[in-house]
PDB file of C-alpha atoms and ligand atoms in Angstrom:
ATOM      1  CA  MET A 270       0.000   0.000   0.000  1.00  0.00           C
ATOM      2  CA  ASN A 271       1.011   3.563  -0.425  1.00  0.00           C
ATOM      3  CA  ARG A 272      -1.782   5.592   1.131  1.00  0.00           C
ATOM      4  CA  LYS A 273      -0.052   8.860   0.375  1.00  0.00           C
ATOM      5  CA  TYR A 274      -0.876   8.565  -3.305  1.00  0.00           C
ATOM      6  CA  ARG A 275      -3.882   6.242  -3.620  1.00  0.00           C
ATOM      7  CA  LYS A 276      -6.815   4.658  -1.827  1.00  0.00           C
ATOM      8  CA  THR A 277      -6.588   1.197  -0.383  1.00  0.00           C
ATOM      9  CA  ILE A 278      -9.708  -0.717  -1.423  1.00  0.00           C
ATOM     10  CA  ILE A 279     -10.846  -3.969   0.172  1.00  0.00           C
ATOM     11  CA  ALA A 280     -13.542  -5.569  -1.987  1.00  0.00           C
ATOM     12  CA  GLY A 281     -15.479  -8.756  -1.329  1.00  0.00           C
ATOM     13  CA  ASN A 282     -16.393 -10.711  -4.448  1.00  0.00           C
ATOM     14  CA  TRP A 283     -19.275 -12.944  -3.457  1.00  0.00           C
ATOM     15  CA  LYS A 284     -19.543 -14.650  -6.860  1.00  0.00           C
ATOM     16  CA  MET A 285     -22.800 -16.699  -7.059  1.00  0.00           C
ATOM     17  CA  ASN A 286     -23.464 -16.741  -3.315  1.00  0.00           C
ATOM     18  CA  LYS A 287     -26.130 -15.330  -0.972  1.00  0.00           C
ATOM     19  CA  THR A 288     -29.791 -14.450  -1.504  1.00  0.00           C
ATOM     20  CA  PRO A 289     -31.218 -10.937  -0.935  1.00  0.00           C
ATOM     21  CA  ALA A 290     -32.249 -11.870   2.630  1.00  0.00           C
ATOM     22  CA  GLU A 291     -28.767 -13.236   3.358  1.00  0.00           C
ATOM     23  CA  THR A 292     -27.281 -10.069   1.864  1.00  0.00           C
ATOM     24  CA  LYS A 293     -29.232  -7.875   4.264  1.00  0.00           C
ATOM     25  CA  ALA A 294     -28.254 -10.034   7.234  1.00  0.00           C
ATOM     26  CA  PHE A 295     -24.567  -9.945   6.237  1.00  0.00           C
ATOM     27  CA  ILE A 296     -24.448  -6.165   5.835  1.00  0.00           C
ATOM     28  CA  ASP A 297     -26.356  -5.551   9.068  1.00  0.00           C
ATOM     29  CA  GLU A 298     -23.829  -7.711  10.922  1.00  0.00           C
ATOM     30  CA  LEU A 299     -20.914  -6.048   9.110  1.00  0.00           C
ATOM     31  CA  LYS A 300     -22.139  -2.575  10.048  1.00  0.00           C
ATOM     32  CA  GLY A 301     -22.304  -3.577  13.701  1.00  0.00           C
ATOM     33  CA  LYS A 302     -18.735  -4.834  13.688  1.00  0.00           C
ATOM     34  CA  LEU A 303     -16.947  -2.307  11.461  1.00  0.00           C
ATOM     35  CA  GLY A 304     -14.819   0.172  13.352  1.00  0.00           C
ATOM     36  CA  LYS A 305     -15.365   3.869  12.753  1.00  0.00           C
ATOM     37  CA  GLN A 306     -11.760   4.655  11.956  1.00  0.00           C
ATOM     38  CA  ARG A 307     -10.865   3.159   8.619  1.00  0.00           C
ATOM     39  CA  TRP A 308      -8.018   3.701   6.229  1.00  0.00           C
ATOM     40  CA  CYS A 309      -9.468   1.735   3.386  1.00  0.00           C
ATOM     41  CA  ASP A 310     -12.593   1.862   1.257  1.00  0.00           C
ATOM     42  CA  VAL A 311     -14.863  -1.162   1.548  1.00  0.00           C
ATOM     43  CA  VAL A 312     -16.733  -2.576  -1.442  1.00  0.00           C
ATOM     44  CA  LEU A 313     -19.059  -5.575  -1.784  1.00  0.00           C
ATOM     45  CA  CYS A 314     -19.478  -7.133  -5.234  1.00  0.00           C
ATOM     46  CA  VAL A 315     -22.818  -8.914  -5.070  1.00  0.00           C
ATOM     47  CA  PRO A 316     -25.014 -10.878  -7.516  1.00  0.00           C
ATOM     48  CA  PHE A 317     -27.365  -8.684  -9.590  1.00  0.00           C
ATOM     49  CA  VAL A 318     -30.509  -9.711  -7.693  1.00  0.00           C
ATOM     50  CA  ASP A 319     -28.927  -8.774  -4.357  1.00  0.00           C
ATOM     51  CA  ILE A 320     -28.092  -5.209  -5.413  1.00  0.00           C
ATOM     52  CA  PRO A 321     -31.265  -3.453  -4.164  1.00  0.00           C
ATOM     53  CA  ALA A 322     -31.064  -5.182  -0.758  1.00  0.00           C
ATOM     54  CA  ALA A 323     -27.341  -4.427  -0.527  1.00  0.00           C
ATOM     55  CA  VAL A 324     -27.677  -0.754  -1.454  1.00  0.00           C
ATOM     56  CA  ARG A 325     -30.502  -0.329   1.055  1.00  0.00           C
ATOM     57  CA  ALA A 326     -28.657  -2.083   3.886  1.00  0.00           C
ATOM     58  CA  ALA A 327     -25.383  -0.248   3.188  1.00  0.00           C
ATOM     59  CA  ARG A 328     -26.957   3.203   2.935  1.00  0.00           C
ATOM     60  CA  ASP A 329     -25.853   4.403   6.363  1.00  0.00           C
ATOM     61  CA  ALA A 330     -22.475   2.657   6.249  1.00  0.00           C
ATOM     62  CA  LYS A 331     -19.363   3.493   4.306  1.00  0.00           C
ATOM     63  CA  VAL A 332     -19.688   0.406   2.135  1.00  0.00           C
ATOM     64  CA  ALA A 333     -19.999   0.764  -1.646  1.00  0.00           C
ATOM     65  CA  ILE A 334     -21.884  -1.807  -3.687  1.00  0.00           C
ATOM     66  CA  ALA A 335     -20.498  -3.285  -6.895  1.00  0.00           C
ATOM     67  CA  ALA A 336     -21.857  -5.522  -9.625  1.00  0.00           C
ATOM     68  CA  GLN A 337     -19.835  -8.503 -10.842  1.00  0.00           C
ATOM     69  CA  ASN A 338     -20.415  -7.969 -14.549  1.00  0.00           C
ATOM     70  CA  MET A 339     -22.357  -5.871 -17.083  1.00  0.00           C
ATOM     71  CA  HIS A 340     -22.937  -5.606 -20.834  1.00  0.00           C
ATOM     72  CA  TRP A 341     -21.302  -2.853 -22.855  1.00  0.00           C
ATOM     73  CA  GLU A 342     -24.355  -1.959 -24.952  1.00  0.00           C
ATOM     74  CA  LYS A 343     -26.879   0.591 -23.694  1.00  0.00           C
ATOM     75  CA  SER A 344     -29.928  -1.585 -24.375  1.00  0.00           C
ATOM     76  CA  GLY A 345     -31.317  -4.025 -26.927  1.00  0.00           C
ATOM     77  CA  ALA A 346     -31.799  -7.690 -27.754  1.00  0.00           C
ATOM     78  CA  PHE A 347     -29.301  -9.222 -25.307  1.00  0.00           C
ATOM     79  CA  THR A 348     -31.389 -11.667 -23.301  1.00  0.00           C
ATOM     80  CA  GLY A 349     -30.144 -12.139 -19.768  1.00  0.00           C
ATOM     81  CA  GLU A 350     -27.814  -9.139 -19.800  1.00  0.00           C
ATOM     82  CA  VAL A 351     -27.712  -5.958 -17.696  1.00  0.00           C
ATOM     83  CA  SER A 352     -26.495  -2.502 -18.761  1.00  0.00           C
ATOM     84  CA  ALA A 353     -24.322   0.027 -16.942  1.00  0.00           C
ATOM     85  CA  GLU A 354     -27.201   2.514 -16.846  1.00  0.00           C
ATOM     86  CA  MET A 355     -29.430  -0.016 -15.058  1.00  0.00           C
ATOM     87  CA  LEU A 356     -26.752  -0.615 -12.435  1.00  0.00           C
ATOM     88  CA  LYS A 357     -26.103   3.078 -11.962  1.00  0.00           C
ATOM     89  CA  GLU A 358     -29.777   3.758 -11.310  1.00  0.00           C
ATOM     90  CA  LEU A 359     -29.768   1.170  -8.503  1.00  0.00           C
ATOM     91  CA  GLY A 360     -26.926   2.959  -6.716  1.00  0.00           C
ATOM     92  CA  VAL A 361     -24.057   0.726  -7.832  1.00  0.00           C
ATOM     93  CA  LYS A 362     -20.627   2.433  -7.665  1.00  0.00           C
ATOM     94  CA  PHE A 363     -18.170  -0.185  -8.987  1.00  0.00           C
ATOM     95  CA  VAL A 364     -18.312  -3.061 -11.444  1.00  0.00           C
ATOM     96  CA  VAL A 365     -15.958  -6.024 -11.741  1.00  0.00           C
ATOM     97  CA  ILE A 366     -14.857  -6.458 -15.334  1.00  0.00           C
ATOM     98  CA  GLY A 367     -13.053  -9.416 -16.886  1.00  0.00           C
ATOM     99  CA  HIS A 368     -12.918 -11.688 -13.859  1.00  0.00           C
ATOM    100  CA  SER A 369     -11.068 -14.871 -14.847  1.00  0.00           C
ATOM    101  CA  GLU A 370     -14.232 -16.918 -14.301  1.00  0.00           C
ATOM    102  CA  ARG A 371     -15.999 -14.694 -16.852  1.00  0.00           C
ATOM    103  CA  ARG A 372     -13.087 -15.054 -19.258  1.00  0.00           C
ATOM    104  CA  GLN A 373     -12.954 -18.830 -18.716  1.00  0.00           C
ATOM    105  CA  TYR A 374     -16.656 -19.832 -18.625  1.00  0.00           C
ATOM    106  CA  PHE A 375     -18.353 -16.998 -20.507  1.00  0.00           C
ATOM    107  CA  ALA A 376     -15.869 -16.361 -23.302  1.00  0.00           C
ATOM    108  CA  GLU A 377     -14.896 -12.833 -22.291  1.00  0.00           C
ATOM    109  CA  THR A 378     -11.864 -11.486 -24.115  1.00  0.00           C
ATOM    110  CA  ASN A 379      -9.500  -8.549 -23.706  1.00  0.00           C
ATOM    111  CA  GLU A 380     -11.573  -6.775 -26.380  1.00  0.00           C
ATOM    112  CA  THR A 381     -14.930  -7.216 -24.596  1.00  0.00           C
ATOM    113  CA  VAL A 382     -13.231  -6.139 -21.365  1.00  0.00           C
ATOM    114  CA  ASN A 383     -12.207  -2.896 -23.095  1.00  0.00           C
ATOM    115  CA  LEU A 384     -15.769  -2.316 -24.386  1.00  0.00           C
ATOM    116  CA  LYS A 385     -17.138  -2.826 -20.875  1.00  0.00           C
ATOM    117  CA  VAL A 386     -14.545  -0.543 -19.271  1.00  0.00           C
ATOM    118  CA  LYS A 387     -15.545   2.250 -21.651  1.00  0.00           C
ATOM    119  CA  ALA A 388     -19.279   1.719 -21.083  1.00  0.00           C
ATOM    120  CA  ALA A 389     -18.797   1.645 -17.305  1.00  0.00           C
ATOM    121  CA  LEU A 390     -16.860   4.931 -17.303  1.00  0.00           C
ATOM    122  CA  GLU A 391     -19.397   6.608 -19.593  1.00  0.00           C
ATOM    123  CA  ASN A 392     -22.064   5.786 -17.022  1.00  0.00           C
ATOM    124  CA  GLY A 393     -20.123   6.870 -13.966  1.00  0.00           C
ATOM    125  CA  LEU A 394     -19.283   3.377 -12.710  1.00  0.00           C
ATOM    126  CA  ARG A 395     -15.751   2.582 -11.522  1.00  0.00           C
ATOM    127  CA  PRO A 396     -14.379  -0.537 -13.218  1.00  0.00           C
ATOM    128  CA  ILE A 397     -12.386  -3.109 -11.227  1.00  0.00           C
ATOM    129  CA  ILE A 398     -10.458  -4.684 -14.096  1.00  0.00           C
ATOM    130  CA  CYS A 399      -9.211  -8.218 -13.414  1.00  0.00           C
ATOM    131  CA  VAL A 400      -6.071  -9.568 -15.039  1.00  0.00           C
ATOM    132  CA  GLY A 401      -4.063 -12.696 -14.314  1.00  0.00           C
ATOM    133  CA  GLU A 402      -2.218 -15.688 -15.689  1.00  0.00           C
ATOM    134  CA  SER A 403      -2.935 -19.423 -15.515  1.00  0.00           C
ATOM    135  CA  LEU A 404      -0.467 -21.892 -13.997  1.00  0.00           C
ATOM    136  CA  GLU A 405       0.447 -23.079 -17.490  1.00  0.00           C
ATOM    137  CA  GLU A 406       1.218 -19.514 -18.560  1.00  0.00           C
ATOM    138  CA  ARG A 407       3.300 -18.877 -15.439  1.00  0.00           C
ATOM    139  CA  GLU A 408       5.278 -22.064 -15.990  1.00  0.00           C
ATOM    140  CA  ALA A 409       5.849 -21.105 -19.633  1.00  0.00           C
ATOM    141  CA  ASP A 410       7.353 -17.860 -18.325  1.00  0.00           C
ATOM    142  CA  ILE A 411       4.952 -15.620 -20.277  1.00  0.00           C
ATOM    143  CA  THR A 412       3.268 -13.942 -17.268  1.00  0.00           C
ATOM    144  CA  ALA A 413       4.762 -10.496 -17.901  1.00  0.00           C
ATOM    145  CA  GLU A 414       3.818 -10.394 -21.607  1.00  0.00           C
ATOM    146  CA  LEU A 415       0.353 -11.717 -20.910  1.00  0.00           C
ATOM    147  CA  ILE A 416      -0.438  -9.227 -18.127  1.00  0.00           C
ATOM    148  CA  THR A 417       1.006  -6.371 -20.190  1.00  0.00           C
ATOM    149  CA  THR A 418      -1.280  -7.295 -23.099  1.00  0.00           C
ATOM    150  CA  GLN A 419      -4.336  -7.622 -20.832  1.00  0.00           C
ATOM    151  CA  VAL A 420      -3.682  -4.199 -19.286  1.00  0.00           C
ATOM    152  CA  LYS A 421      -2.902  -2.454 -22.579  1.00  0.00           C
ATOM    153  CA  ILE A 422      -6.026  -3.722 -24.348  1.00  0.00           C
ATOM    154  CA  ALA A 423      -8.267  -3.022 -21.334  1.00  0.00           C
ATOM    155  CA  LEU A 424      -7.048   0.602 -21.433  1.00  0.00           C
ATOM    156  CA  ARG A 425      -7.392   1.143 -25.171  1.00  0.00           C
ATOM    157  CA  ASP A 426      -8.970   4.601 -25.865  1.00  0.00           C
ATOM    158  CA  ILE A 427      -9.076   5.480 -22.149  1.00  0.00           C
ATOM    159  CA  GLU A 428      -7.954   9.062 -21.477  1.00  0.00           C
ATOM    160  CA  ALA A 429      -5.578   9.991 -18.642  1.00  0.00           C
ATOM    161  CA  ASP A 430      -8.242  11.967 -16.780  1.00  0.00           C
ATOM    162  CA  GLN A 431     -10.381   8.822 -16.441  1.00  0.00           C
ATOM    163  CA  MET A 432      -7.629   6.747 -14.889  1.00  0.00           C
ATOM    164  CA  ARG A 433      -8.349   7.833 -11.321  1.00  0.00           C
ATOM    165  CA  LYS A 434     -11.701   6.008 -11.645  1.00  0.00           C
ATOM    166  CA  ILE A 435     -10.051   2.731 -12.593  1.00  0.00           C
ATOM    167  CA  VAL A 436      -9.025  -0.045 -10.233  1.00  0.00           C
ATOM    168  CA  PHE A 437      -6.975  -3.073 -11.290  1.00  0.00           C
ATOM    169  CA  ALA A 438      -7.047  -6.459  -9.607  1.00  0.00           C
ATOM    170  CA  TYR A 439      -4.165  -8.841 -10.208  1.00  0.00           C
ATOM    171  CA  GLU A 440      -5.626 -12.315  -9.779  1.00  0.00           C
ATOM    172  CA  PRO A 441      -3.395 -15.240 -10.722  1.00  0.00           C
ATOM    173  CA  ILE A 442      -5.863 -17.927 -11.839  1.00  0.00           C
ATOM    174  CA  TRP A 443      -3.912 -20.660 -10.038  1.00  0.00           C
ATOM    175  CA  ALA A 444      -4.498 -18.859  -6.731  1.00  0.00           C
ATOM    176  CA  ILE A 445      -8.250 -18.305  -7.058  1.00  0.00           C
ATOM    177  CA  GLY A 446     -10.294 -20.500  -4.742  1.00  0.00           C
ATOM    178  CA  THR A 447      -7.396 -22.950  -4.435  1.00  0.00           C
ATOM    179  CA  GLY A 448      -6.017 -21.903  -1.074  1.00  0.00           C
ATOM    180  CA  LYS A 449      -2.736 -21.352  -2.901  1.00  0.00           C
ATOM    181  CA  THR A 450      -1.742 -17.696  -2.527  1.00  0.00           C
ATOM    182  CA  ALA A 451       0.883 -15.914  -4.543  1.00  0.00           C
ATOM    183  CA  THR A 452       3.794 -14.984  -2.307  1.00  0.00           C
ATOM    184  CA  ALA A 453       3.818 -11.356  -1.258  1.00  0.00           C
ATOM    185  CA  GLU A 454       6.825 -10.864  -3.565  1.00  0.00           C
ATOM    186  CA  GLN A 455       5.017 -12.403  -6.563  1.00  0.00           C
ATOM    187  CA  ALA A 456       1.941 -10.255  -5.905  1.00  0.00           C
ATOM    188  CA  GLY A 457       4.065  -7.130  -5.446  1.00  0.00           C
ATOM    189  CA  GLU A 458       6.046  -7.829  -8.582  1.00  0.00           C
ATOM    190  CA  ILE A 459       3.029  -8.186 -10.885  1.00  0.00           C
ATOM    191  CA  CYS A 460       1.123  -5.284  -9.305  1.00  0.00           C
ATOM    192  CA  GLY A 461       4.302  -3.253  -9.912  1.00  0.00           C
ATOM    193  CA  LEU A 462       4.372  -4.444 -13.509  1.00  0.00           C
ATOM    194  CA  ILE A 463       0.755  -3.295 -14.003  1.00  0.00           C
ATOM    195  CA  ARG A 464       1.734   0.113 -12.615  1.00  0.00           C
ATOM    196  CA  SER A 465       4.713   0.314 -14.974  1.00  0.00           C
ATOM    197  CA  VAL A 466       2.450  -0.383 -17.989  1.00  0.00           C
ATOM    198  CA  ILE A 467       0.173   2.447 -16.811  1.00  0.00           C
ATOM    199  CA  ARG A 468       3.231   4.685 -16.271  1.00  0.00           C
ATOM    200  CA  ALA A 469       4.526   4.070 -19.788  1.00  0.00           C
ATOM    201  CA  LYS A 470       1.190   5.184 -21.239  1.00  0.00           C
ATOM    202  CA  TYR A 471       0.055   7.968 -18.888  1.00  0.00           C
ATOM    203  CA  GLY A 472       3.131   9.070 -16.922  1.00  0.00           C
ATOM    204  CA  ALA A 473       4.258   8.716 -13.304  1.00  0.00           C
ATOM    205  CA  ARG A 474       1.663  11.019 -11.720  1.00  0.00           C
ATOM    206  CA  VAL A 475      -1.272   9.027 -13.087  1.00  0.00           C
ATOM    207  CA  ALA A 476       0.395   5.661 -12.425  1.00  0.00           C
ATOM    208  CA  ARG A 477       1.007   6.307  -8.755  1.00  0.00           C
ATOM    209  CA  SER A 478      -2.636   7.315  -8.204  1.00  0.00           C
ATOM    210  CA  VAL A 479      -4.183   4.039  -9.452  1.00  0.00           C
ATOM    211  CA  THR A 480      -5.335   1.453  -6.903  1.00  0.00           C
ATOM    212  CA  ILE A 481      -4.070  -2.036  -7.776  1.00  0.00           C
ATOM    213  CA  GLN A 482      -5.468  -4.927  -5.752  1.00  0.00           C
ATOM    214  CA  TYR A 483      -4.331  -8.495  -5.320  1.00  0.00           C
ATOM    215  CA  GLY A 484      -6.860 -11.350  -5.403  1.00  0.00           C
ATOM    216  CA  GLY A 485      -6.536 -15.103  -5.012  1.00  0.00           C
ATOM    217  CA  SER A 486      -7.016 -16.884  -1.671  1.00  0.00           C
ATOM    218  CA  MET A 487      -6.419 -13.708   0.320  1.00  0.00           C
ATOM    219  CA  ASN A 488      -7.426 -14.414   3.920  1.00  0.00           C
ATOM    220  CA  PRO A 489      -7.044 -13.055   7.463  1.00  0.00           C
ATOM    221  CA  LYS A 490      -3.687 -14.849   7.818  1.00  0.00           C
ATOM    222  CA  ASN A 491      -1.911 -13.624   4.703  1.00  0.00           C
ATOM    223  CA  ALA A 492      -3.587 -10.231   4.135  1.00  0.00           C
ATOM    224  CA  GLU A 493      -1.176  -8.140   6.165  1.00  0.00           C
ATOM    225  CA  GLU A 494       1.915  -9.481   4.408  1.00  0.00           C
ATOM    226  CA  LEU A 495       0.371  -9.038   0.944  1.00  0.00           C
ATOM    227  CA  LEU A 496      -0.808  -5.510   1.742  1.00  0.00           C
ATOM    228  CA  ALA A 497       2.642  -4.572   3.045  1.00  0.00           C
ATOM    229  CA  GLN A 498       3.858  -4.627  -0.555  1.00  0.00           C
ATOM    230  CA  LEU A 499       4.127  -1.075  -1.818  1.00  0.00           C
ATOM    231  CA  ASP A 500       2.218  -1.770  -5.039  1.00  0.00           C
ATOM    232  CA  VAL A 501      -0.561  -3.905  -3.491  1.00  0.00           C
ATOM    233  CA  ASP A 502      -3.306  -1.420  -2.667  1.00  0.00           C
ATOM    234  CA  GLY A 503      -6.005  -3.734  -1.440  1.00  0.00           C
ATOM    235  CA  GLY A 504      -7.676  -7.016  -2.142  1.00  0.00           C
ATOM    236  CA  LEU A 505     -10.410  -8.624  -4.202  1.00  0.00           C
ATOM    237  CA  ILE A 506     -11.521 -11.363  -1.886  1.00  0.00           C
ATOM    238  CA  GLY A 507     -13.736 -14.321  -2.779  1.00  0.00           C
ATOM    239  CA  GLY A 508     -14.139 -17.100  -0.222  1.00  0.00           C
ATOM    240  CA  ALA A 509     -12.989 -15.094   2.794  1.00  0.00           C
ATOM    241  CA  SER A 510     -15.510 -12.318   2.056  1.00  0.00           C
ATOM    242  CA  LEU A 511     -18.473 -14.604   2.693  1.00  0.00           C
ATOM    243  CA  LYS A 512     -17.964 -14.576   6.458  1.00  0.00           C
ATOM    244  CA  VAL A 513     -18.264 -11.245   8.241  1.00  0.00           C
ATOM    245  CA  ASP A 514     -15.475 -11.923  10.745  1.00  0.00           C
ATOM    246  CA  ASP A 515     -12.956 -12.999   8.108  1.00  0.00           C
ATOM    247  CA  PHE A 516     -13.811 -10.018   5.909  1.00  0.00           C
ATOM    248  CA  ILE A 517     -13.419  -7.636   8.852  1.00  0.00           C
ATOM    249  CA  SER A 518     -10.051  -9.171   9.749  1.00  0.00           C
ATOM    250  CA  ILE A 519      -8.822  -8.362   6.243  1.00  0.00           C
ATOM    251  CA  ILE A 520     -10.194  -4.811   6.459  1.00  0.00           C
ATOM    252  CA  ASN A 521      -8.360  -4.431   9.779  1.00  0.00           C
ATOM    253  CA  ALA A 522      -5.144  -5.782   8.226  1.00  0.00           C
ATOM    254  CA  SER A 523      -5.268  -2.881   5.791  1.00  0.00           C
ATOM    255  CA  ASN A 524      -5.399  -0.471   8.713  1.00  0.00           C
ATOM    256  CA  GLN A 525      -2.023  -1.503  10.102  1.00  0.00           C
TER     257      GLN A 525
HETATM  258  P1  PGA B 295     -10.761 -16.312  -3.710  1.00  0.00           P
HETATM  259  O1  PGA B 295     -11.378 -15.550  -4.986  1.00  0.00           O
HETATM  260  O2  PGA B 295     -10.428 -15.267  -2.706  1.00  0.00           O
HETATM  261  O3  PGA B 295     -11.855 -17.247  -3.257  1.00  0.00           O
HETATM  262  O4  PGA B 295      -9.550 -17.041  -4.189  1.00  0.00           O
HETATM  263  C1  PGA B 295     -10.850 -14.332  -5.413  1.00  0.00           C
HETATM  264  C2  PGA B 295     -11.578 -13.856  -6.662  1.00  0.00           C
HETATM  265  O5  PGA B 295     -11.841 -14.684  -7.543  1.00  0.00           O
HETATM  266  O6  PGA B 295     -11.905 -12.661  -6.793  1.00  0.00           O
END
């Protein structure tokens, strides 16, 4: 973290978990347990149907609600899809774009990620752009090229003045839901690489202001060490964000 230049953001990514009633119960419990003094922003990325309950429950707390996906078109014949404008109207502030599960199971590409990033920004939503390599790609020693390509294409046609709205999440696929975390050095190295790609395109001032999270089996035990890396400005947390106490422990780790 480097709180002098950028926000630390701890975001829970619930994936396909929790009903609207469970969402309300979780946020009510979270509000009761969250300390007043906080050095990080807290975000919950919830399933579409949970958004109204989440926004309502989080209204009097400093917790922003995010969607986990969206379509890039404004409207039209796209059965089953949801637009940025629809999310905005519900009170959504962030949207996860290009999560590896979306890339893997729903055929998302670097190009569709870029379309979604642009549509999100046009509608006042802050994108959390996910990038990351598979184990095969890491072993083939192509991680740096792959991440560089993912970041460059995601940021195609994005102007410098929009960069402060953007969050990146480095999520090595081999660490997601596996209990296998990247070492703090590995996480710091790739988050630093993402920042250097941003620096090459937009300059040092913009690059140091962008929040870059790590995601992949982050938990109460390893959070502090990961967040101690200068270029790791928060976490995108799956499994450990489903339990209030674990999620709060990670938020507290960012306050050290
Ligand atoms: P995990 O998921 O924390 O359960 O590994 C992280 C993510 O996919 O965002």
